[in-house]
PDB file of C-alpha atoms and ligand atoms in Angstrom:
ATOM      1  CA  UNK A   1      14.596  10.595   4.502  1.00  0.00           C
ATOM      2  CA  UNK A   2      13.422   9.707   1.021  1.00  0.00           C
ATOM      3  CA  UNK A   3      10.201   7.727   0.693  1.00  0.00           C
ATOM      4  CA  UNK A   4       8.454   5.973  -2.198  1.00  0.00           C
ATOM      5  CA  UNK A   5       4.698   6.265  -2.617  1.00  0.00           C
ATOM      6  CA  UNK A   6       2.665   4.083  -4.941  1.00  0.00           C
ATOM      7  CA  UNK A   7      -1.047   4.763  -5.430  1.00  0.00           C
ATOM      8  CA  UNK A   8      -0.853   8.485  -4.668  1.00  0.00           C
ATOM      9  CA  UNK A   9      -3.571   9.321  -7.216  1.00  0.00           C
ATOM     10  CA  UNK A  10      -6.039   7.273  -5.127  1.00  0.00           C
ATOM     11  CA  UNK A  11      -8.148   8.067  -2.068  1.00  0.00           C
ATOM     12  CA  UNK A  12      -5.775   6.739   0.622  1.00  0.00           C
ATOM     13  CA  UNK A  13      -2.554   7.404  -1.309  1.00  0.00           C
ATOM     14  CA  UNK A  14      -3.453  11.058  -1.907  1.00  0.00           C
ATOM     15  CA  UNK A  15      -3.750  11.630   1.863  1.00  0.00           C
ATOM     16  CA  UNK A  16      -0.498   9.736   2.496  1.00  0.00           C
ATOM     17  CA  UNK A  17       1.209  11.933  -0.083  1.00  0.00           C
ATOM     18  CA  UNK A  18      -0.094  15.144   1.547  1.00  0.00           C
ATOM     19  CA  UNK A  19       1.086  14.029   4.962  1.00  0.00           C
ATOM     20  CA  UNK A  20       4.523  13.020   3.616  1.00  0.00           C
ATOM     21  CA  UNK A  21       4.919  16.406   1.917  1.00  0.00           C
ATOM     22  CA  UNK A  22       4.057  18.193   5.205  1.00  0.00           C
ATOM     23  CA  UNK A  23       6.295  16.041   7.402  1.00  0.00           C
ATOM     24  CA  UNK A  24       9.715  17.627   8.095  1.00  0.00           C
ATOM     25  CA  UNK A  25      11.328  14.186   8.644  1.00  0.00           C
ATOM     26  CA  UNK A  26      10.590  13.342   4.992  1.00  0.00           C
ATOM     27  CA  UNK A  27      12.826  15.344   2.737  1.00  0.00           C
ATOM     28  CA  UNK A  28      11.939  13.736  -0.584  1.00  0.00           C
ATOM     29  CA  UNK A  29       9.068  11.717  -2.071  1.00  0.00           C
ATOM     30  CA  UNK A  30       9.190   9.603  -5.224  1.00  0.00           C
ATOM     31  CA  UNK A  31       5.654   8.861  -6.452  1.00  0.00           C
ATOM     32  CA  UNK A  32       5.489   5.828  -8.749  1.00  0.00           C
ATOM     33  CA  UNK A  33       2.417   6.587 -10.831  1.00  0.00           C
ATOM     34  CA  UNK A  34       0.601   6.062 -14.116  1.00  0.00           C
ATOM     35  CA  UNK A  35      -0.445   9.722 -14.044  1.00  0.00           C
ATOM     36  CA  UNK A  36       1.189  13.046 -13.224  1.00  0.00           C
ATOM     37  CA  UNK A  37       0.572  14.799  -9.902  1.00  0.00           C
ATOM     38  CA  UNK A  38       0.568  18.482  -8.877  1.00  0.00           C
ATOM     39  CA  UNK A  39       4.147  19.795  -8.557  1.00  0.00           C
ATOM     40  CA  UNK A  40       5.778  20.201  -5.153  1.00  0.00           C
ATOM     41  CA  UNK A  41       9.391  20.968  -4.165  1.00  0.00           C
ATOM     42  CA  UNK A  42       9.780  17.649  -2.322  1.00  0.00           C
ATOM     43  CA  UNK A  43       8.033  15.522  -4.957  1.00  0.00           C
ATOM     44  CA  UNK A  44       9.377  13.626  -7.949  1.00  0.00           C
ATOM     45  CA  UNK A  45       6.780  11.824 -10.028  1.00  0.00           C
ATOM     46  CA  UNK A  46       8.195   8.747 -11.770  1.00  0.00           C
ATOM     47  CA  UNK A  47       5.767   7.684 -14.450  1.00  0.00           C
ATOM     48  CA  UNK A  48       5.450   3.925 -14.963  1.00  0.00           C
ATOM     49  CA  UNK A  49       3.379   1.963 -17.456  1.00  0.00           C
ATOM     50  CA  UNK A  50       4.026  -1.511 -16.100  1.00  0.00           C
ATOM     51  CA  UNK A  51       4.409  -1.988 -12.363  1.00  0.00           C
ATOM     52  CA  UNK A  52       5.772  -5.482 -12.881  1.00  0.00           C
ATOM     53  CA  UNK A  53       9.062  -4.174 -14.263  1.00  0.00           C
ATOM     54  CA  UNK A  54      11.606  -1.678 -12.897  1.00  0.00           C
ATOM     55  CA  UNK A  55      13.876  -0.016 -15.458  1.00  0.00           C
ATOM     56  CA  UNK A  56      17.348   1.326 -14.699  1.00  0.00           C
ATOM     57  CA  UNK A  57      16.014   4.894 -14.635  1.00  0.00           C
ATOM     58  CA  UNK A  58      13.243   4.031 -12.153  1.00  0.00           C
ATOM     59  CA  UNK A  59      15.819   2.269  -9.990  1.00  0.00           C
ATOM     60  CA  UNK A  60      18.004   5.368 -10.165  1.00  0.00           C
ATOM     61  CA  UNK A  61      15.066   7.535  -8.898  1.00  0.00           C
ATOM     62  CA  UNK A  62      14.401   5.253  -5.919  1.00  0.00           C
ATOM     63  CA  UNK A  63      17.905   4.304  -4.950  1.00  0.00           C
ATOM     64  CA  UNK A  64      18.203   6.455  -1.771  1.00  0.00           C
ATOM     65  CA  UNK A  65      14.711   5.642  -0.501  1.00  0.00           C
ATOM     66  CA  UNK A  66      14.335   3.982   2.900  1.00  0.00           C
ATOM     67  CA  UNK A  67      10.610   3.166   2.886  1.00  0.00           C
ATOM     68  CA  UNK A  68       7.568   2.745   0.673  1.00  0.00           C
ATOM     69  CA  UNK A  69       3.854   3.254   1.329  1.00  0.00           C
ATOM     70  CA  UNK A  70       2.029   1.000  -1.145  1.00  0.00           C
ATOM     71  CA  UNK A  71      -1.652   1.826  -1.699  1.00  0.00           C
ATOM     72  CA  UNK A  72      -2.074   0.455  -5.240  1.00  0.00           C
ATOM     73  CA  UNK A  73      -4.962  -1.939  -5.248  1.00  0.00           C
ATOM     74  CA  UNK A  74      -8.463  -2.692  -6.390  1.00  0.00           C
ATOM     75  CA  UNK A  75     -11.679  -2.445  -4.443  1.00  0.00           C
ATOM     76  CA  UNK A  76     -13.804  -5.595  -4.006  1.00  0.00           C
ATOM     77  CA  UNK A  77     -16.683  -4.401  -6.208  1.00  0.00           C
ATOM     78  CA  UNK A  78     -14.466  -4.015  -9.301  1.00  0.00           C
ATOM     79  CA  UNK A  79     -11.653  -6.523  -8.691  1.00  0.00           C
ATOM     80  CA  UNK A  80     -13.396  -9.568 -10.185  1.00  0.00           C
ATOM     81  CA  UNK A  81     -15.799  -7.881 -12.586  1.00  0.00           C
ATOM     82  CA  UNK A  82     -14.426  -8.535 -16.059  1.00  0.00           C
ATOM     83  CA  UNK A  83     -11.715 -11.199 -16.226  1.00  0.00           C
ATOM     84  CA  UNK A  84     -12.352 -13.646 -13.408  1.00  0.00           C
ATOM     85  CA  UNK A  85      -9.722 -12.041 -11.201  1.00  0.00           C
ATOM     86  CA  UNK A  86      -6.744 -12.020 -13.586  1.00  0.00           C
ATOM     87  CA  UNK A  87      -6.292  -8.249 -13.198  1.00  0.00           C
ATOM     88  CA  UNK A  88      -6.838  -8.456  -9.464  1.00  0.00           C
ATOM     89  CA  UNK A  89      -4.112 -11.091  -9.174  1.00  0.00           C
ATOM     90  CA  UNK A  90      -1.734  -9.151 -11.404  1.00  0.00           C
ATOM     91  CA  UNK A  91      -2.211  -5.827  -9.609  1.00  0.00           C
ATOM     92  CA  UNK A  92      -2.339  -7.293  -6.109  1.00  0.00           C
ATOM     93  CA  UNK A  93       0.271 -10.042  -6.206  1.00  0.00           C
ATOM     94  CA  UNK A  94       2.564  -9.514  -9.199  1.00  0.00           C
ATOM     95  CA  UNK A  95       2.922  -5.726  -8.851  1.00  0.00           C
ATOM     96  CA  UNK A  96       3.401  -5.786  -5.084  1.00  0.00           C
ATOM     97  CA  UNK A  97       6.033  -8.509  -5.117  1.00  0.00           C
ATOM     98  CA  UNK A  98       7.876  -7.018  -8.106  1.00  0.00           C
ATOM     99  CA  UNK A  99       8.077  -3.796  -6.095  1.00  0.00           C
ATOM    100  CA  UNK A 100       9.340  -5.537  -2.968  1.00  0.00           C
ATOM    101  CA  UNK A 101      12.072  -7.272  -4.996  1.00  0.00           C
ATOM    102  CA  UNK A 102      13.080  -4.082  -6.839  1.00  0.00           C
ATOM    103  CA  UNK A 103      13.206  -2.041  -3.625  1.00  0.00           C
ATOM    104  CA  UNK A 104      15.266  -4.736  -1.866  1.00  0.00           C
ATOM    105  CA  UNK A 105      17.720  -4.733  -4.776  1.00  0.00           C
ATOM    106  CA  UNK A 106      17.904  -0.991  -5.401  1.00  0.00           C
ATOM    107  CA  UNK A 107      17.077   1.016  -2.263  1.00  0.00           C
ATOM    108  CA  UNK A 108      18.866   1.885   0.947  1.00  0.00           C
ATOM    109  CA  UNK A 109      18.848  -0.624   3.847  1.00  0.00           C
ATOM    110  CA  UNK A 110      17.163  -1.189   6.186  1.00  0.00           C
ATOM    111  CA  UNK A 111      13.983  -0.782   4.125  1.00  0.00           C
ATOM    112  CA  UNK A 112      10.336  -0.605   5.322  1.00  0.00           C
ATOM    113  CA  UNK A 113       7.481  -1.620   3.044  1.00  0.00           C
ATOM    114  CA  UNK A 114       4.035  -0.526   4.260  1.00  0.00           C
ATOM    115  CA  UNK A 115       1.250  -2.339   2.426  1.00  0.00           C
ATOM    116  CA  UNK A 116      -2.463  -1.468   2.539  1.00  0.00           C
ATOM    117  CA  UNK A 117      -4.306  -4.769   2.699  1.00  0.00           C
ATOM    118  CA  UNK A 118      -7.826  -4.895   4.126  1.00  0.00           C
ATOM    119  CA  UNK A 119      -9.881  -6.134   7.044  1.00  0.00           C
ATOM    120  CA  UNK A 120     -10.765  -9.818   6.691  1.00  0.00           C
ATOM    121  CA  UNK A 121      -7.711 -10.709   4.579  1.00  0.00           C
ATOM    122  CA  UNK A 122      -7.149 -14.463   4.957  1.00  0.00           C
ATOM    123  CA  UNK A 123      -3.630 -15.864   4.729  1.00  0.00           C
ATOM    124  CA  UNK A 124      -4.801 -19.491   5.076  1.00  0.00           C
ATOM    125  CA  UNK A 125      -5.678 -20.275   1.432  1.00  0.00           C
ATOM    126  CA  UNK A 126      -7.464 -23.525   2.386  1.00  0.00           C
ATOM    127  CA  UNK A 127      -9.895 -21.929   4.821  1.00  0.00           C
ATOM    128  CA  UNK A 128     -13.573 -21.817   3.756  1.00  0.00           C
ATOM    129  CA  UNK A 129     -14.812 -18.270   3.362  1.00  0.00           C
ATOM    130  CA  UNK A 130     -18.432 -17.291   2.802  1.00  0.00           C
ATOM    131  CA  UNK A 131     -18.050 -13.602   2.064  1.00  0.00           C
ATOM    132  CA  UNK A 132     -15.731 -11.996  -0.564  1.00  0.00           C
ATOM    133  CA  UNK A 133     -13.768 -15.278  -0.758  1.00  0.00           C
ATOM    134  CA  UNK A 134     -11.474 -14.538  -3.752  1.00  0.00           C
ATOM    135  CA  UNK A 135     -10.736 -10.995  -2.688  1.00  0.00           C
ATOM    136  CA  UNK A 136      -9.833 -11.960   0.888  1.00  0.00           C
ATOM    137  CA  UNK A 137      -7.656 -14.861  -0.283  1.00  0.00           C
ATOM    138  CA  UNK A 138      -5.712 -12.705  -2.729  1.00  0.00           C
ATOM    139  CA  UNK A 139      -5.179 -10.129  -0.008  1.00  0.00           C
ATOM    140  CA  UNK A 140      -4.018 -12.858   2.364  1.00  0.00           C
ATOM    141  CA  UNK A 141      -1.689 -14.297  -0.240  1.00  0.00           C
ATOM    142  CA  UNK A 142      -0.003 -10.935  -0.759  1.00  0.00           C
ATOM    143  CA  UNK A 143       0.349 -10.555   3.017  1.00  0.00           C
ATOM    144  CA  UNK A 144       1.996 -14.019   3.327  1.00  0.00           C
ATOM    145  CA  UNK A 145       4.333 -13.353   0.415  1.00  0.00           C
ATOM    146  CA  UNK A 146       5.417  -9.987   1.819  1.00  0.00           C
ATOM    147  CA  UNK A 147       5.944 -11.416   5.314  1.00  0.00           C
ATOM    148  CA  UNK A 148       7.912 -14.358   3.876  1.00  0.00           C
ATOM    149  CA  UNK A 149       9.983 -12.009   1.754  1.00  0.00           C
ATOM    150  CA  UNK A 150      10.867 -10.039   4.894  1.00  0.00           C
ATOM    151  CA  UNK A 151      11.803 -13.274   6.720  1.00  0.00           C
ATOM    152  CA  UNK A 152      14.321 -14.145   4.007  1.00  0.00           C
ATOM    153  CA  UNK A 153      15.658 -10.560   3.766  1.00  0.00           C
ATOM    154  CA  UNK A 154      16.505  -9.408   7.300  1.00  0.00           C
ATOM    155  CA  UNK A 155      17.141  -5.794   6.239  1.00  0.00           C
ATOM    156  CA  UNK A 156      13.614  -5.560   4.736  1.00  0.00           C
ATOM    157  CA  UNK A 157      10.516  -5.205   6.981  1.00  0.00           C
ATOM    158  CA  UNK A 158       6.971  -5.641   5.695  1.00  0.00           C
ATOM    159  CA  UNK A 159       4.128  -3.883   7.534  1.00  0.00           C
ATOM    160  CA  UNK A 160       0.555  -4.921   6.750  1.00  0.00           C
ATOM    161  CA  UNK A 161      -2.319  -2.466   7.326  1.00  0.00           C
ATOM    162  CA  UNK A 162      -5.802  -3.973   7.518  1.00  0.00           C
ATOM    163  CA  UNK A 163      -8.314  -1.119   7.400  1.00  0.00           C
ATOM    164  CA  UNK A 164     -12.055  -1.764   7.364  1.00  0.00           C
ATOM    165  CA  UNK A 165     -14.021   0.938   5.533  1.00  0.00           C
ATOM    166  CA  UNK A 166     -11.815   4.007   5.018  1.00  0.00           C
ATOM    167  CA  UNK A 167     -13.835   7.200   5.343  1.00  0.00           C
ATOM    168  CA  UNK A 168     -13.189  10.831   4.540  1.00  0.00           C
ATOM    169  CA  UNK A 169     -11.952  13.163   7.265  1.00  0.00           C
ATOM    170  CA  UNK A 170     -14.744  15.531   6.176  1.00  0.00           C
ATOM    171  CA  UNK A 171     -18.315  15.056   7.330  1.00  0.00           C
ATOM    172  CA  UNK A 172     -20.289  13.684   4.385  1.00  0.00           C
ATOM    173  CA  UNK A 173     -23.365  11.441   4.165  1.00  0.00           C
ATOM    174  CA  UNK A 174     -20.977   8.588   3.171  1.00  0.00           C
ATOM    175  CA  UNK A 175     -18.628   9.153   6.148  1.00  0.00           C
ATOM    176  CA  UNK A 176     -21.541   9.489   8.589  1.00  0.00           C
ATOM    177  CA  UNK A 177     -23.148   6.279   7.334  1.00  0.00           C
ATOM    178  CA  UNK A 178     -20.021   4.110   7.073  1.00  0.00           C
ATOM    179  CA  UNK A 179     -18.527   5.632  10.223  1.00  0.00           C
ATOM    180  CA  UNK A 180     -21.230   3.789  12.139  1.00  0.00           C
ATOM    181  CA  UNK A 181     -19.585   0.430  11.331  1.00  0.00           C
ATOM    182  CA  UNK A 182     -15.940  -0.733  11.467  1.00  0.00           C
ATOM    183  CA  UNK A 183     -14.060   2.098   9.801  1.00  0.00           C
ATOM    184  CA  UNK A 184     -11.088   4.426   9.980  1.00  0.00           C
ATOM    185  CA  UNK A 185     -10.606   7.985   8.823  1.00  0.00           C
ATOM    186  CA  UNK A 186      -8.290   8.395   5.884  1.00  0.00           C
ATOM    187  CA  UNK A 187      -6.074  10.843   7.805  1.00  0.00           C
ATOM    188  CA  UNK A 188      -5.718   8.335  10.641  1.00  0.00           C
ATOM    189  CA  UNK A 189      -4.540   5.433   8.453  1.00  0.00           C
ATOM    190  CA  UNK A 190      -2.235   7.775   6.530  1.00  0.00           C
ATOM    191  CA  UNK A 191      -0.726   9.040   9.813  1.00  0.00           C
ATOM    192  CA  UNK A 192      -0.139   5.464  11.021  1.00  0.00           C
ATOM    193  CA  UNK A 193       1.593   4.588   7.765  1.00  0.00           C
ATOM    194  CA  UNK A 194       3.776   7.684   7.695  1.00  0.00           C
ATOM    195  CA  UNK A 195       4.846   7.041  11.302  1.00  0.00           C
ATOM    196  CA  UNK A 196       5.733   3.436  10.471  1.00  0.00           C
ATOM    197  CA  UNK A 197       7.673   4.558   7.417  1.00  0.00           C
ATOM    198  CA  UNK A 198       9.725   6.986   9.497  1.00  0.00           C
ATOM    199  CA  UNK A 199      10.164   5.131  12.790  1.00  0.00           C
ATOM    200  CA  UNK A 200       9.197   1.498  12.130  1.00  0.00           C
ATOM    201  CA  UNK A 201       7.136  -0.401  14.696  1.00  0.00           C
ATOM    202  CA  UNK A 202       7.068  -3.477  16.906  1.00  0.00           C
ATOM    203  CA  UNK A 203       4.080  -5.039  15.150  1.00  0.00           C
ATOM    204  CA  UNK A 204       4.017  -6.027  11.505  1.00  0.00           C
ATOM    205  CA  UNK A 205       0.258  -6.630  11.074  1.00  0.00           C
ATOM    206  CA  UNK A 206      -2.049  -3.716  12.026  1.00  0.00           C
ATOM    207  CA  UNK A 207      -5.783  -4.317  12.407  1.00  0.00           C
ATOM    208  CA  UNK A 208      -8.260  -1.493  11.874  1.00  0.00           C
ATOM    209  CA  UNK A 209      -8.742  -0.739  15.588  1.00  0.00           C
ATOM    210  CA  UNK A 210      -5.006  -0.693  16.253  1.00  0.00           C
ATOM    211  CA  UNK A 211      -4.404   2.157  13.809  1.00  0.00           C
ATOM    212  CA  UNK A 212      -6.759   4.600  15.516  1.00  0.00           C
TER     213      UNK A 212
HETATM  214  N1  NAP B   1     -11.065   2.758   0.503  1.00  0.00           N
HETATM  215  C1  NAP B   1     -11.389   1.817   1.397  1.00  0.00           C
HETATM  216  O1  NAP B   1     -12.415   1.918   2.105  1.00  0.00           O
HETATM  217  C2  NAP B   1     -10.478   0.640   1.576  1.00  0.00           C
HETATM  218  C3  NAP B   1     -10.688  -0.235   2.650  1.00  0.00           C
HETATM  219  C4  NAP B   1      -9.838  -1.332   2.820  1.00  0.00           C
HETATM  220  C5  NAP B   1      -8.791  -1.533   1.953  1.00  0.00           C
HETATM  221  N2  NAP B   1      -8.603  -0.678   0.918  1.00  0.00           N
HETATM  222  C6  NAP B   1      -7.492  -0.929  -0.002  1.00  0.00           C
HETATM  223  O2  NAP B   1      -6.597   0.160  -0.001  1.00  0.00           O
HETATM  224  C7  NAP B   1      -6.011   0.312  -1.307  1.00  0.00           C
HETATM  225  C8  NAP B   1      -6.226   1.724  -1.776  1.00  0.00           C
HETATM  226  O3  NAP B   1      -7.607   2.014  -1.732  1.00  0.00           O
HETATM  227  P1  NAP B   1      -8.169   3.425  -2.273  1.00  0.00           P
HETATM  228  O4  NAP B   1      -9.545   3.556  -1.721  1.00  0.00           O
HETATM  229  O5  NAP B   1      -7.169   4.497  -2.085  1.00  0.00           O
HETATM  230  O6  NAP B   1      -8.314   3.049  -3.847  1.00  0.00           O
HETATM  231  P2  NAP B   1      -8.367   4.025  -5.097  1.00  0.00           P
HETATM  232  O7  NAP B   1      -8.845   5.373  -4.712  1.00  0.00           O
HETATM  233  O8  NAP B   1      -9.161   3.287  -6.126  1.00  0.00           O
HETATM  234  O9  NAP B   1      -6.859   4.133  -5.578  1.00  0.00           O
HETATM  235  C9  NAP B   1      -6.227   3.023  -6.169  1.00  0.00           C
HETATM  236  C10 NAP B   1      -4.816   3.405  -6.586  1.00  0.00           C
HETATM  237  O10 NAP B   1      -4.252   2.234  -7.210  1.00  0.00           O
HETATM  238  C11 NAP B   1      -3.798   2.597  -8.526  1.00  0.00           C
HETATM  239  N3  NAP B   1      -4.037   1.495  -9.438  1.00  0.00           N
HETATM  240  C12 NAP B   1      -5.158   0.782  -9.616  1.00  0.00           C
HETATM  241  N4  NAP B   1      -4.978  -0.129 -10.596  1.00  0.00           N
HETATM  242  C13 NAP B   1      -3.716   0.024 -11.053  1.00  0.00           C
HETATM  243  C14 NAP B   1      -2.942  -0.596 -12.079  1.00  0.00           C
HETATM  244  N5  NAP B   1      -3.435  -1.587 -12.830  1.00  0.00           N
HETATM  245  N6  NAP B   1      -1.673  -0.177 -12.275  1.00  0.00           N
HETATM  246  C15 NAP B   1      -1.157   0.833 -11.512  1.00  0.00           C
HETATM  247  N7  NAP B   1      -1.844   1.463 -10.562  1.00  0.00           N
HETATM  248  C16 NAP B   1      -3.102   1.076 -10.331  1.00  0.00           C
HETATM  249  C17 NAP B   1      -4.620   3.800  -8.930  1.00  0.00           C
HETATM  250  O11 NAP B   1      -3.893   4.519  -9.911  1.00  0.00           O
HETATM  251  P3  NAP B   1      -4.638   5.307 -11.119  1.00  0.00           P
HETATM  252  O12 NAP B   1      -5.068   6.611 -10.520  1.00  0.00           O
HETATM  253  O13 NAP B   1      -3.566   5.444 -12.149  1.00  0.00           O
HETATM  254  O14 NAP B   1      -5.793   4.456 -11.571  1.00  0.00           O
HETATM  255  C18 NAP B   1      -4.757   4.539  -7.603  1.00  0.00           C
HETATM  256  O15 NAP B   1      -3.622   5.332  -7.353  1.00  0.00           O
HETATM  257  C19 NAP B   1      -6.706  -0.742  -2.193  1.00  0.00           C
HETATM  258  O16 NAP B   1      -5.903  -1.878  -2.255  1.00  0.00           O
HETATM  259  C20 NAP B   1      -7.984  -1.040  -1.443  1.00  0.00           C
HETATM  260  O17 NAP B   1      -8.489  -2.346  -1.697  1.00  0.00           O
HETATM  261  C21 NAP B   1      -9.389   0.412   0.723  1.00  0.00           C
END
């Protein structure tokens, strides 16, 4: 099968890319990226400047794909730093939903969209939140929009992954420290996502502990 990856220059996306390239069930990977990636026989890098808009040539590259693993996103410490969340909203909501719409229009059906959200994402936009309020609401809003999109497009399934802290599969001071709290190894979340992309799954929302 052909699969789309977005975010493959990042920490989680890089591991997802490696696992896709090693998996015999995946014959072809299209990486939508702002930057080039190391060459591989199975990989086509489709460079994009604006993830809100899908040109005819990008649509041509993705047209046989059956699934996407979407790991584009911002981390809480930087998401609201400079512009009061405008970039966070654009990257999180606008880019993700533009992708869902373009994939629904241009790719093979049925289609599976696997989205990396985060632990604590809150879909109820009216609920009072004391910690990381804006970040958790934006995450929850993307989740709701993706799940609603899937409800109105029966041949499109959205899967939501809610990792807590994602740690390296190597032993480092960071992984030892953060591994003490709610966490998941990067190879474990990538494996869960690749399996969902290939086989689908009964559940659509995956909490941190359910991925292990
Ligand atoms: N790491 C964790 O512990 C953790 C835990 C829970 C949830 N998450 C979520 O998982 C997702 C991935 O996390 P990560 O740790 O892999 O992040 P990361 O290493 O910072 O990677 C982020 C990816 O998103 C892309 N990206 C960022 N801004 C973009 C923009 N404006 N336009 C296009 N691409 C853009 C980056 O591309 P460039 O290389 O081109 O910048 C990169 O490929 C994020 O949504 C994050 O919030 C992460």
